[in-house]
């Protein structure tokens, strides 16, 4: 069938996200024949720009990401610019006229996608005006794509959501969690539900624990001002980490539709055991990186970064033990950890299987290694399975062997980027890989109870991990209490 057509309006079209991700992704969709021949993009931002200057900036950002291509000349003629301060009410009518004209010119069937690639404080205002000034009065579909963060806590998320929902129905709101656009995050479902050797084992009888790590090497860079009010819990755990946990823990959906999948994910969030007071201290660890001077290379601690308070109480690292209180997962801890200025950049999931009931083999007096299934999300993409086998000539001993599938060998131009998939899904009206309001609300209510404890008590021990390491000692002790340890994520 033909690709759906729509007018795409990008608010914040001179910003970093538009340039680095959205324009290159649109071009890649075009290259792959996944964009309708009738397409049109309006860039909206505050700066004064002519259409042709805007088109040149679009060309430049695509060339930076994708190199030079002859068809770019034609591609960028479909881009238009509207200079507009989103807080200025008088400017929306001109935007509406432009949109209606282009709708007619390109025969876009009255389909509209509004992509808000701007600071979240503007989301509500823009949505109000889109409705009150009639930009959402269309014959076709209307969809709102909204970047993170979705609120700062549950009350502010509710307020934002109520406001957006005056203009858009829930099924018209596409809340971006770009982790859900990643190839290997989408693969969690396939690995689980398309393999006879995993699904029967995917429960508390055979799995001992699951570990989800997302570590960054970079610090806060220039984002100190934002990060001081956010911290790792809000920036990473509320959205990306809990989304991965939901995909790992959900029941098989009845069908692979967005409604069915999201309803199973919501049940995971509902089963997530809520932590309060002392339980927060027992099950969650916060960290903040301090300076380091390895190999005589001085690295700033978090408190030395620009726009960060000298006695900052903000966490740059979180480790936690999650309990999913349901039949499948009772007794199986799911450990998560994420942080900045860690030793490696890596997002990985390790599923550790229980030991077999009786061990007949010894490996130099040591016990057997457990079976591990490792899902590599980024930068490597792939799956590894650790088994025990006999090495040739070495009788009666079992040695760990690793079966490896790497997705990285696939030509890079051919693996779609997260934003490319998400844009395409939105155009097709498939909301599977976006966060539903119920998921957002439940994950905020989980996270808020932890923030309350942490915000009410200055972390005396900060900074508590050296830049360039895998986090504070307490994060290791969290697993040791249960007889586990973090598997390395080299
Ligand atoms: P940015 O600061 O680079 O760009 C902001 C854009 O908004 C610019 O085009 C600016 O002209 C425009 N703008 C600001 N005030 C305006 C006004 N009053 N009227 C009209 N236009 C105005 O921001 P960004 O990094 O592109 O981020 C945008 C959103 O995407 C944020 O919500 C951010 O959290 C989210 N996000 C960004 C990234 C990224 O890689 N940059 C990743 C994930 C999420």
mmCIF file of N, CA and C in Angstrom, residues 76-194:
data_model
loop_
_atom_site.group_PDB
_atom_site.id
_atom_site.type_symbol
_atom_site.label_atom_id
_atom_site.label_comp_id
_atom_site.label_asym_id
_atom_site.label_seq_id
_atom_site.Cartn_x
_atom_site.Cartn_y
_atom_site.Cartn_z
ATOM 1 N N UNK A 76 15.117 18.974 -0.416
ATOM 2 C CA UNK A 76 14.933 20.134 0.474
ATOM 3 C C UNK A 76 13.911 21.144 -0.044
ATOM 4 N N UNK A 77 13.498 21.036 -1.303
ATOM 5 C CA UNK A 77 12.477 21.985 -1.790
ATOM 6 C C UNK A 77 11.135 21.756 -1.102
ATOM 7 N N UNK A 78 10.964 20.631 -0.439
ATOM 8 C CA UNK A 78 9.719 20.363 0.277
ATOM 9 C C UNK A 78 9.721 20.936 1.698
ATOM 10 N N UNK A 79 10.787 21.631 2.074
ATOM 11 C CA UNK A 79 10.894 22.214 3.417
ATOM 12 C C UNK A 79 10.542 23.707 3.374
ATOM 13 N N UNK A 80 9.724 24.134 4.312
ATOM 14 C CA UNK A 80 9.318 25.535 4.405
ATOM 15 C C UNK A 80 9.609 26.019 5.812
ATOM 16 N N UNK A 81 9.735 27.331 5.951
ATOM 17 C CA UNK A 81 10.065 27.877 7.263
ATOM 18 C C UNK A 81 9.044 28.922 7.678
ATOM 19 N N UNK A 82 8.699 28.898 8.945
ATOM 20 C CA UNK A 82 7.832 29.927 9.499
ATOM 21 C C UNK A 82 8.468 30.460 10.773
ATOM 22 N N UNK A 83 8.820 31.744 10.764
ATOM 23 C CA UNK A 83 9.429 32.347 11.940
ATOM 24 C C UNK A 83 8.325 32.742 12.908
ATOM 25 N N UNK A 84 8.452 32.324 14.136
ATOM 26 C CA UNK A 84 7.284 32.396 15.001
ATOM 27 C C UNK A 84 7.711 32.150 16.434
ATOM 28 N N UNK A 85 7.355 33.081 17.305
ATOM 29 C CA UNK A 85 7.577 32.847 18.723
ATOM 30 C C UNK A 85 6.337 32.129 19.244
ATOM 31 N N UNK A 86 6.535 30.934 19.766
ATOM 32 C CA UNK A 86 5.377 30.116 20.132
ATOM 33 C C UNK A 86 4.541 30.729 21.262
ATOM 34 N N UNK A 87 5.111 31.719 21.963
ATOM 35 C CA UNK A 87 4.340 32.359 23.014
ATOM 36 C C UNK A 87 3.549 33.555 22.477
ATOM 37 N N UNK A 88 3.738 33.870 21.197
ATOM 38 C CA UNK A 88 3.065 35.021 20.597
ATOM 39 C C UNK A 88 1.791 34.552 19.890
ATOM 40 N N UNK A 89 0.654 34.872 20.486
ATOM 41 C CA UNK A 89 -0.628 34.362 19.997
ATOM 42 C C UNK A 89 -0.937 34.790 18.569
ATOM 43 N N UNK A 90 -0.433 35.949 18.187
ATOM 44 C CA UNK A 90 -0.856 36.488 16.890
ATOM 45 C C UNK A 90 -0.265 35.732 15.715
ATOM 46 N N UNK A 91 0.730 34.921 15.952
ATOM 47 C CA UNK A 91 1.485 34.333 14.859
ATOM 48 C C UNK A 91 0.913 32.990 14.374
ATOM 49 N N UNK A 92 0.009 32.399 15.167
ATOM 50 C CA UNK A 92 -0.493 31.067 14.801
ATOM 51 C C UNK A 92 -1.406 31.093 13.569
ATOM 52 N N UNK A 93 -2.091 32.248 13.377
ATOM 53 C CA UNK A 93 -3.004 32.309 12.238
ATOM 54 C C UNK A 93 -2.244 32.286 10.924
ATOM 55 N N UNK A 94 -1.090 32.971 10.909
ATOM 56 C CA UNK A 94 -0.269 32.959 9.693
ATOM 57 C C UNK A 94 0.263 31.546 9.443
ATOM 58 N N UNK A 95 0.596 30.857 10.508
ATOM 59 C CA UNK A 95 1.080 29.482 10.384
ATOM 60 C C UNK A 95 -0.024 28.578 9.829
ATOM 61 N N UNK A 96 -1.244 28.843 10.275
ATOM 62 C CA UNK A 96 -2.371 28.049 9.793
ATOM 63 C C UNK A 96 -2.601 28.274 8.294
ATOM 64 N N UNK A 97 -2.517 29.526 7.868
ATOM 65 C CA UNK A 97 -2.696 29.826 6.444
ATOM 66 C C UNK A 97 -1.636 29.107 5.620
ATOM 67 N N UNK A 98 -0.391 29.196 6.071
ATOM 68 C CA UNK A 98 0.694 28.502 5.355
ATOM 69 C C UNK A 98 0.412 27.000 5.284
ATOM 70 N N UNK A 99 0.003 26.431 6.410
ATOM 71 C CA UNK A 99 -0.254 24.989 6.447
ATOM 72 C C UNK A 99 -1.395 24.618 5.495
ATOM 73 N N UNK A 100 -2.454 25.388 5.505
ATOM 74 C CA UNK A 100 -3.583 25.082 4.626
ATOM 75 C C UNK A 100 -3.186 25.181 3.156
ATOM 76 N N UNK A 101 -2.397 26.197 2.816
ATOM 77 C CA UNK A 101 -1.942 26.351 1.431
ATOM 78 C C UNK A 101 -1.099 25.148 0.988
ATOM 79 N N UNK A 102 -0.180 24.760 1.864
ATOM 80 C CA UNK A 102 0.698 23.639 1.502
ATOM 81 C C UNK A 102 -0.080 22.329 1.442
ATOM 82 N N UNK A 103 -1.060 22.221 2.304
ATOM 83 C CA UNK A 103 -1.928 21.051 2.306
ATOM 84 C C UNK A 103 -2.589 20.892 0.928
ATOM 85 N N UNK A 104 -3.093 21.995 0.393
ATOM 86 C CA UNK A 104 -3.718 21.972 -0.926
ATOM 87 C C UNK A 104 -2.676 21.696 -2.011
ATOM 88 N N UNK A 105 -1.591 22.428 -1.936
ATOM 89 C CA UNK A 105 -0.549 22.317 -2.966
ATOM 90 C C UNK A 105 -0.003 20.887 -3.092
ATOM 91 N N UNK A 106 0.288 20.255 -1.965
ATOM 92 C CA UNK A 106 0.887 18.912 -1.999
ATOM 93 C C UNK A 106 -0.145 17.794 -1.860
ATOM 94 N N UNK A 107 -1.414 18.158 -1.791
ATOM 95 C CA UNK A 107 -2.503 17.176 -1.616
ATOM 96 C C UNK A 107 -2.231 16.248 -0.435
ATOM 97 N N UNK A 108 -2.143 16.843 0.742
ATOM 98 C CA UNK A 108 -1.745 16.079 1.926
ATOM 99 C C UNK A 108 -2.933 15.468 2.662
ATOM 100 N N UNK A 109 -4.095 15.603 2.091
ATOM 101 C CA UNK A 109 -5.306 14.958 2.619
ATOM 102 C C UNK A 109 -5.657 15.414 4.037
ATOM 103 N N UNK A 110 -5.177 16.576 4.399
ATOM 104 C CA UNK A 110 -5.524 17.098 5.724
ATOM 105 C C UNK A 110 -4.918 16.317 6.873
ATOM 106 N N UNK A 111 -3.838 15.575 6.601
ATOM 107 C CA UNK A 111 -3.155 14.852 7.679
ATOM 108 C C UNK A 111 -2.053 15.737 8.255
ATOM 109 N N UNK A 112 -1.994 15.804 9.582
ATOM 110 C CA UNK A 112 -0.978 16.664 10.193
ATOM 111 C C UNK A 112 -0.255 16.006 11.358
ATOM 112 N N UNK A 113 1.063 16.164 11.353
ATOM 113 C CA UNK A 113 1.875 15.726 12.492
ATOM 114 C C UNK A 113 2.562 16.963 13.066
ATOM 115 N N UNK A 114 2.353 17.213 14.337
ATOM 116 C CA UNK A 114 2.993 18.335 15.010
ATOM 117 C C UNK A 114 4.098 17.766 15.891
ATOM 118 N N UNK A 115 5.336 18.067 15.579
ATOM 119 C CA UNK A 115 6.473 17.524 16.335
ATOM 120 C C UNK A 115 7.053 18.626 17.203
ATOM 121 N N UNK A 116 6.950 18.463 18.527
ATOM 122 C CA UNK A 116 7.442 19.497 19.434
ATOM 123 C C UNK A 116 8.871 19.177 19.885
ATOM 124 N N UNK A 117 9.834 19.691 19.105
ATOM 125 C CA UNK A 117 11.262 19.476 19.444
ATOM 126 C C UNK A 117 11.770 20.727 20.136
ATOM 127 N N UNK A 118 11.150 21.031 21.261
ATOM 128 C CA UNK A 118 11.468 22.264 21.996
ATOM 129 C C UNK A 118 11.496 21.994 23.479
ATOM 130 N N UNK A 119 11.911 23.020 24.233
ATOM 131 C CA UNK A 119 11.913 22.876 25.688
ATOM 132 C C UNK A 119 10.488 22.571 26.166
ATOM 133 N N UNK A 120 10.348 21.663 27.137
ATOM 134 C CA UNK A 120 9.029 21.199 27.580
ATOM 135 C C UNK A 120 8.126 22.300 28.136
ATOM 136 N N UNK A 121 8.716 23.402 28.613
ATOM 137 C CA UNK A 121 7.853 24.456 29.175
ATOM 138 C C UNK A 121 6.892 25.014 28.121
ATOM 139 N N UNK A 122 7.185 24.802 26.834
ATOM 140 C CA UNK A 122 6.328 25.335 25.769
ATOM 141 C C UNK A 122 5.251 24.351 25.302
ATOM 142 N N UNK A 123 5.355 23.094 25.702
ATOM 143 C CA UNK A 123 4.452 22.069 25.151
ATOM 144 C C UNK A 123 2.978 22.461 25.315
ATOM 145 N N UNK A 124 2.634 22.894 26.511
ATOM 146 C CA UNK A 124 1.241 23.213 26.809
ATOM 147 C C UNK A 124 0.735 24.377 25.973
ATOM 148 N N UNK A 125 1.509 25.460 25.946
ATOM 149 C CA UNK A 125 1.132 26.650 25.169
ATOM 150 C C UNK A 125 0.906 26.314 23.704
ATOM 151 N N UNK A 126 1.827 25.545 23.137
ATOM 152 C CA UNK A 126 1.705 25.224 21.715
ATOM 153 C C UNK A 126 0.428 24.428 21.469
ATOM 154 N N UNK A 127 0.204 23.414 22.298
ATOM 155 C CA UNK A 127 -0.989 22.584 22.102
ATOM 156 C C UNK A 127 -2.269 23.426 22.218
ATOM 157 N N UNK A 128 -2.309 24.325 23.211
ATOM 158 C CA UNK A 128 -3.482 25.213 23.358
ATOM 159 C C UNK A 128 -3.765 25.951 22.055
ATOM 160 N N UNK A 129 -2.707 26.556 21.511
ATOM 161 C CA UNK A 129 -2.883 27.379 20.312
ATOM 162 C C UNK A 129 -3.207 26.560 19.078
ATOM 163 N N UNK A 130 -2.639 25.392 18.971
ATOM 164 C CA UNK A 130 -2.929 24.568 17.790
ATOM 165 C C UNK A 130 -4.430 24.345 17.694
ATOM 166 N N UNK A 131 -5.036 24.173 18.862
ATOM 167 C CA UNK A 131 -6.488 23.966 18.862
ATOM 168 C C UNK A 131 -7.238 25.286 18.705
ATOM 169 N N UNK A 132 -6.924 26.268 19.561
ATOM 170 C CA UNK A 132 -7.743 27.493 19.558
ATOM 171 C C UNK A 132 -7.612 28.254 18.246
ATOM 172 N N UNK A 133 -6.479 28.152 17.581
ATOM 173 C CA UNK A 133 -6.323 28.853 16.306
ATOM 174 C C UNK A 133 -6.633 27.970 15.105
ATOM 175 N N UNK A 134 -7.164 26.804 15.365
ATOM 176 C CA UNK A 134 -7.724 25.996 14.282
ATOM 177 C C UNK A 134 -6.728 25.196 13.468
ATOM 178 N N UNK A 135 -5.479 25.076 13.941
ATOM 179 C CA UNK A 135 -4.517 24.274 13.166
ATOM 180 C C UNK A 135 -4.835 22.783 13.225
ATOM 181 N N UNK A 136 -5.615 22.417 14.240
ATOM 182 C CA UNK A 136 -5.981 21.001 14.345
ATOM 183 C C UNK A 136 -7.330 20.692 13.687
ATOM 184 N N UNK A 137 -7.964 21.704 13.101
ATOM 185 C CA UNK A 137 -9.226 21.457 12.370
ATOM 186 C C UNK A 137 -8.897 20.905 10.996
ATOM 187 N N UNK A 138 -8.742 19.616 10.905
ATOM 188 C CA UNK A 138 -8.329 19.042 9.614
ATOM 189 C C UNK A 138 -9.253 17.886 9.255
ATOM 190 N N UNK A 139 -9.275 17.568 7.969
ATOM 191 C CA UNK A 139 -10.107 16.449 7.512
ATOM 192 C C UNK A 139 -9.439 15.110 7.796
ATOM 193 N N UNK A 140 -8.115 15.112 7.815
ATOM 194 C CA UNK A 140 -7.387 13.856 7.998
ATOM 195 C C UNK A 140 -7.053 13.616 9.458
ATOM 196 N N UNK A 141 -5.941 12.902 9.694
ATOM 197 C CA UNK A 141 -5.539 12.669 11.089
ATOM 198 C C UNK A 141 -4.706 13.824 11.607
ATOM 199 N N UNK A 142 -4.707 13.968 12.928
ATOM 200 C CA UNK A 142 -3.804 14.915 13.569
ATOM 201 C C UNK A 142 -3.075 14.195 14.691
ATOM 202 N N UNK A 143 -1.763 14.386 14.753
ATOM 203 C CA UNK A 143 -0.974 13.694 15.774
ATOM 204 C C UNK A 143 0.029 14.658 16.389
ATOM 205 N N UNK A 144 0.269 14.466 17.672
ATOM 206 C CA UNK A 144 1.216 15.309 18.393
ATOM 207 C C UNK A 144 2.387 14.435 18.840
ATOM 208 N N UNK A 145 3.581 14.790 18.416
ATOM 209 C CA UNK A 145 4.770 14.061 18.863
ATOM 210 C C UNK A 145 5.477 14.930 19.885
ATOM 211 N N UNK A 146 5.773 14.349 21.026
ATOM 212 C CA UNK A 146 6.270 15.167 22.117
ATOM 213 C C UNK A 146 7.535 14.553 22.707
ATOM 214 N N UNK A 147 8.538 15.427 22.874
ATOM 215 C CA UNK A 147 9.843 14.968 23.350
ATOM 216 C C UNK A 147 9.845 14.844 24.865
ATOM 217 N N UNK A 148 10.865 14.200 25.379
ATOM 218 C CA UNK A 148 11.006 14.108 26.824
ATOM 219 C C UNK A 148 11.640 15.380 27.359
ATOM 220 N N UNK A 149 11.555 15.746 28.594
ATOM 221 C CA UNK A 149 10.856 15.003 29.636
ATOM 222 C C UNK A 149 9.363 15.312 29.663
ATOM 223 N N UNK A 150 8.567 14.289 29.969
ATOM 224 C CA UNK A 150 7.127 14.485 30.104
ATOM 225 C C UNK A 150 6.831 14.766 31.572
ATOM 226 N N UNK A 151 6.965 16.029 31.942
ATOM 227 C CA UNK A 151 6.765 16.424 33.335
ATOM 228 C C UNK A 151 8.032 16.247 34.154
ATOM 229 N N UNK A 152 7.953 16.741 35.382
ATOM 230 C CA UNK A 152 9.093 16.705 36.298
ATOM 231 C C UNK A 152 8.813 15.714 37.430
ATOM 232 N N UNK A 153 7.540 15.453 37.621
ATOM 233 C CA UNK A 153 7.067 14.501 38.624
ATOM 234 C C UNK A 153 5.619 14.195 38.263
ATOM 235 N N UNK A 154 4.942 13.391 39.066
ATOM 236 C CA UNK A 154 3.573 13.019 38.688
ATOM 237 C C UNK A 154 2.632 14.224 38.587
ATOM 238 N N UNK A 155 2.602 15.122 39.591
ATOM 239 C CA UNK A 155 1.657 16.245 39.468
ATOM 240 C C UNK A 155 1.884 17.091 38.207
ATOM 241 N N UNK A 156 3.145 17.401 37.888
ATOM 242 C CA UNK A 156 3.379 18.234 36.702
ATOM 243 C C UNK A 156 3.091 17.453 35.416
ATOM 244 N N UNK A 157 3.301 16.150 35.436
ATOM 245 C CA UNK A 157 2.985 15.340 34.260
ATOM 246 C C UNK A 157 1.473 15.293 34.047
ATOM 247 N N UNK A 158 0.711 15.195 35.148
ATOM 248 C CA UNK A 158 -0.751 15.193 35.035
ATOM 249 C C UNK A 158 -1.232 16.521 34.457
ATOM 250 N N UNK A 159 -0.645 17.593 34.970
ATOM 251 C CA UNK A 159 -1.039 18.914 34.497
ATOM 252 C C UNK A 159 -0.765 19.065 33.004
ATOM 253 N N UNK A 160 0.427 18.656 32.592
ATOM 254 C CA UNK A 160 0.770 18.731 31.164
ATOM 255 C C UNK A 160 -0.163 17.855 30.337
ATOM 256 N N UNK A 161 -0.393 16.664 30.840
ATOM 257 C CA UNK A 161 -1.237 15.747 30.073
ATOM 258 C C UNK A 161 -2.660 16.278 29.921
ATOM 259 N N UNK A 162 -3.202 16.825 31.011
ATOM 260 C CA UNK A 162 -4.559 17.377 30.929
ATOM 261 C C UNK A 162 -4.630 18.485 29.887
ATOM 262 N N UNK A 163 -3.579 19.251 29.838
ATOM 263 C CA UNK A 163 -3.556 20.372 28.892
ATOM 264 C C UNK A 163 -3.481 19.852 27.452
ATOM 265 N N UNK A 164 -2.595 18.905 27.219
ATOM 266 C CA UNK A 164 -2.463 18.361 25.858
ATOM 267 C C UNK A 164 -3.756 17.704 25.411
ATOM 268 N N UNK A 165 -4.418 17.059 26.365
ATOM 269 C CA UNK A 165 -5.608 16.294 26.026
ATOM 270 C C UNK A 165 -6.821 17.166 25.723
ATOM 271 N N UNK A 166 -6.708 18.483 25.990
ATOM 272 C CA UNK A 166 -7.743 19.402 25.518
ATOM 273 C C UNK A 166 -7.718 19.488 24.001
ATOM 274 N N UNK A 167 -6.538 19.288 23.425
ATOM 275 C CA UNK A 167 -6.379 19.460 21.975
ATOM 276 C C UNK A 167 -6.236 18.136 21.231
ATOM 277 N N UNK A 168 -5.750 17.108 21.918
ATOM 278 C CA UNK A 168 -5.478 15.820 21.272
ATOM 279 C C UNK A 168 -5.995 14.679 22.139
ATOM 280 N N UNK A 169 -6.542 13.659 21.503
ATOM 281 C CA UNK A 169 -6.973 12.472 22.243
ATOM 282 C C UNK A 169 -5.739 11.643 22.597
ATOM 283 N N UNK A 170 -5.864 10.758 23.584
ATOM 284 C CA UNK A 170 -4.711 9.937 23.972
ATOM 285 C C UNK A 170 -4.086 9.245 22.766
ATOM 286 N N UNK A 171 -4.927 8.685 21.883
ATOM 287 C CA UNK A 171 -4.326 7.942 20.760
ATOM 288 C C UNK A 171 -3.702 8.864 19.709
ATOM 289 N N UNK A 172 -3.845 10.169 19.900
ATOM 290 C CA UNK A 172 -3.184 11.109 18.988
ATOM 291 C C UNK A 172 -1.873 11.639 19.567
ATOM 292 N N UNK A 173 -1.557 11.266 20.807
ATOM 293 C CA UNK A 173 -0.336 11.764 21.454
ATOM 294 C C UNK A 173 0.758 10.700 21.366
ATOM 295 N N UNK A 174 1.868 11.046 20.760
ATOM 296 C CA UNK A 174 3.010 10.134 20.605
ATOM 297 C C UNK A 174 4.146 10.641 21.484
ATOM 298 N N UNK A 175 4.285 10.028 22.672
ATOM 299 C CA UNK A 175 5.331 10.465 23.600
ATOM 300 C C UNK A 175 6.613 9.701 23.277
ATOM 301 N N UNK A 176 7.613 10.477 22.878
ATOM 302 C CA UNK A 176 8.877 9.857 22.461
ATOM 303 C C UNK A 176 9.649 9.320 23.655
ATOM 304 N N UNK A 177 10.061 8.060 23.562
ATOM 305 C CA UNK A 177 11.113 7.527 24.415
ATOM 306 C C UNK A 177 12.060 6.881 23.412
ATOM 307 N N UNK A 178 13.128 7.571 23.073
ATOM 308 C CA UNK A 178 13.887 7.113 21.898
ATOM 309 C C UNK A 178 14.528 5.738 22.104
ATOM 310 N N UNK A 179 14.614 5.281 23.378
ATOM 311 C CA UNK A 179 15.094 3.906 23.580
ATOM 312 C C UNK A 179 14.165 2.901 22.906
ATOM 313 N N UNK A 180 12.874 3.238 22.859
ATOM 314 C CA UNK A 180 11.916 2.319 22.257
ATOM 315 C C UNK A 180 12.062 2.242 20.737
ATOM 316 N N UNK A 181 12.847 3.163 20.180
ATOM 317 C CA UNK A 181 13.094 3.116 18.739
ATOM 318 C C UNK A 181 14.329 2.307 18.398
ATOM 319 N N UNK A 182 15.068 1.876 19.418
ATOM 320 C CA UNK A 182 16.324 1.173 19.147
ATOM 321 C C UNK A 182 16.063 -0.269 18.719
ATOM 322 N N UNK A 183 16.838 -0.662 17.724
ATOM 323 C CA UNK A 183 16.716 -2.009 17.147
ATOM 324 C C UNK A 183 16.662 -3.111 18.218
ATOM 325 N N UNK A 184 17.636 -3.091 19.142
ATOM 326 C CA UNK A 184 17.733 -4.208 20.080
ATOM 327 C C UNK A 184 16.736 -4.095 21.228
ATOM 328 N N UNK A 185 16.206 -2.920 21.490
ATOM 329 C CA UNK A 185 15.130 -2.820 22.480
ATOM 330 C C UNK A 185 13.875 -3.441 21.876
ATOM 331 N N UNK A 186 13.631 -3.158 20.601
ATOM 332 C CA UNK A 186 12.487 -3.785 19.938
ATOM 333 C C UNK A 186 12.685 -5.294 19.823
ATOM 334 N N UNK A 187 13.944 -5.703 19.829
ATOM 335 C CA UNK A 187 14.269 -7.113 19.716
ATOM 336 C C UNK A 187 13.986 -7.921 20.989
ATOM 337 N N UNK A 188 13.835 -7.231 22.122
ATOM 338 C CA UNK A 188 13.567 -7.955 23.371
ATOM 339 C C UNK A 188 12.328 -8.834 23.186
ATOM 340 N N UNK A 189 11.309 -8.225 22.608
ATOM 341 C CA UNK A 189 10.057 -8.935 22.350
ATOM 342 C C UNK A 189 10.261 -10.124 21.423
ATOM 343 N N UNK A 190 11.023 -9.905 20.360
ATOM 344 C CA UNK A 190 11.227 -10.973 19.380
ATOM 345 C C UNK A 190 12.002 -12.127 20.014
ATOM 346 N N UNK A 191 13.073 -11.787 20.743
ATOM 347 C CA UNK A 191 13.867 -12.831 21.397
ATOM 348 C C UNK A 191 12.983 -13.641 22.339
ATOM 349 N N UNK A 192 12.150 -12.954 23.091
ATOM 350 C CA UNK A 192 11.293 -13.654 24.058
ATOM 351 C C UNK A 192 10.205 -14.480 23.394
ATOM 352 N N UNK A 193 9.502 -13.859 22.462
ATOM 353 C CA UNK A 193 8.263 -14.475 22.001
ATOM 354 C C UNK A 193 8.395 -15.275 20.709
ATOM 355 N N UNK A 194 9.598 -15.275 20.112
ATOM 356 C CA UNK A 194 9.746 -16.040 18.871
ATOM 357 C C UNK A 194 10.681 -17.228 19.058
#
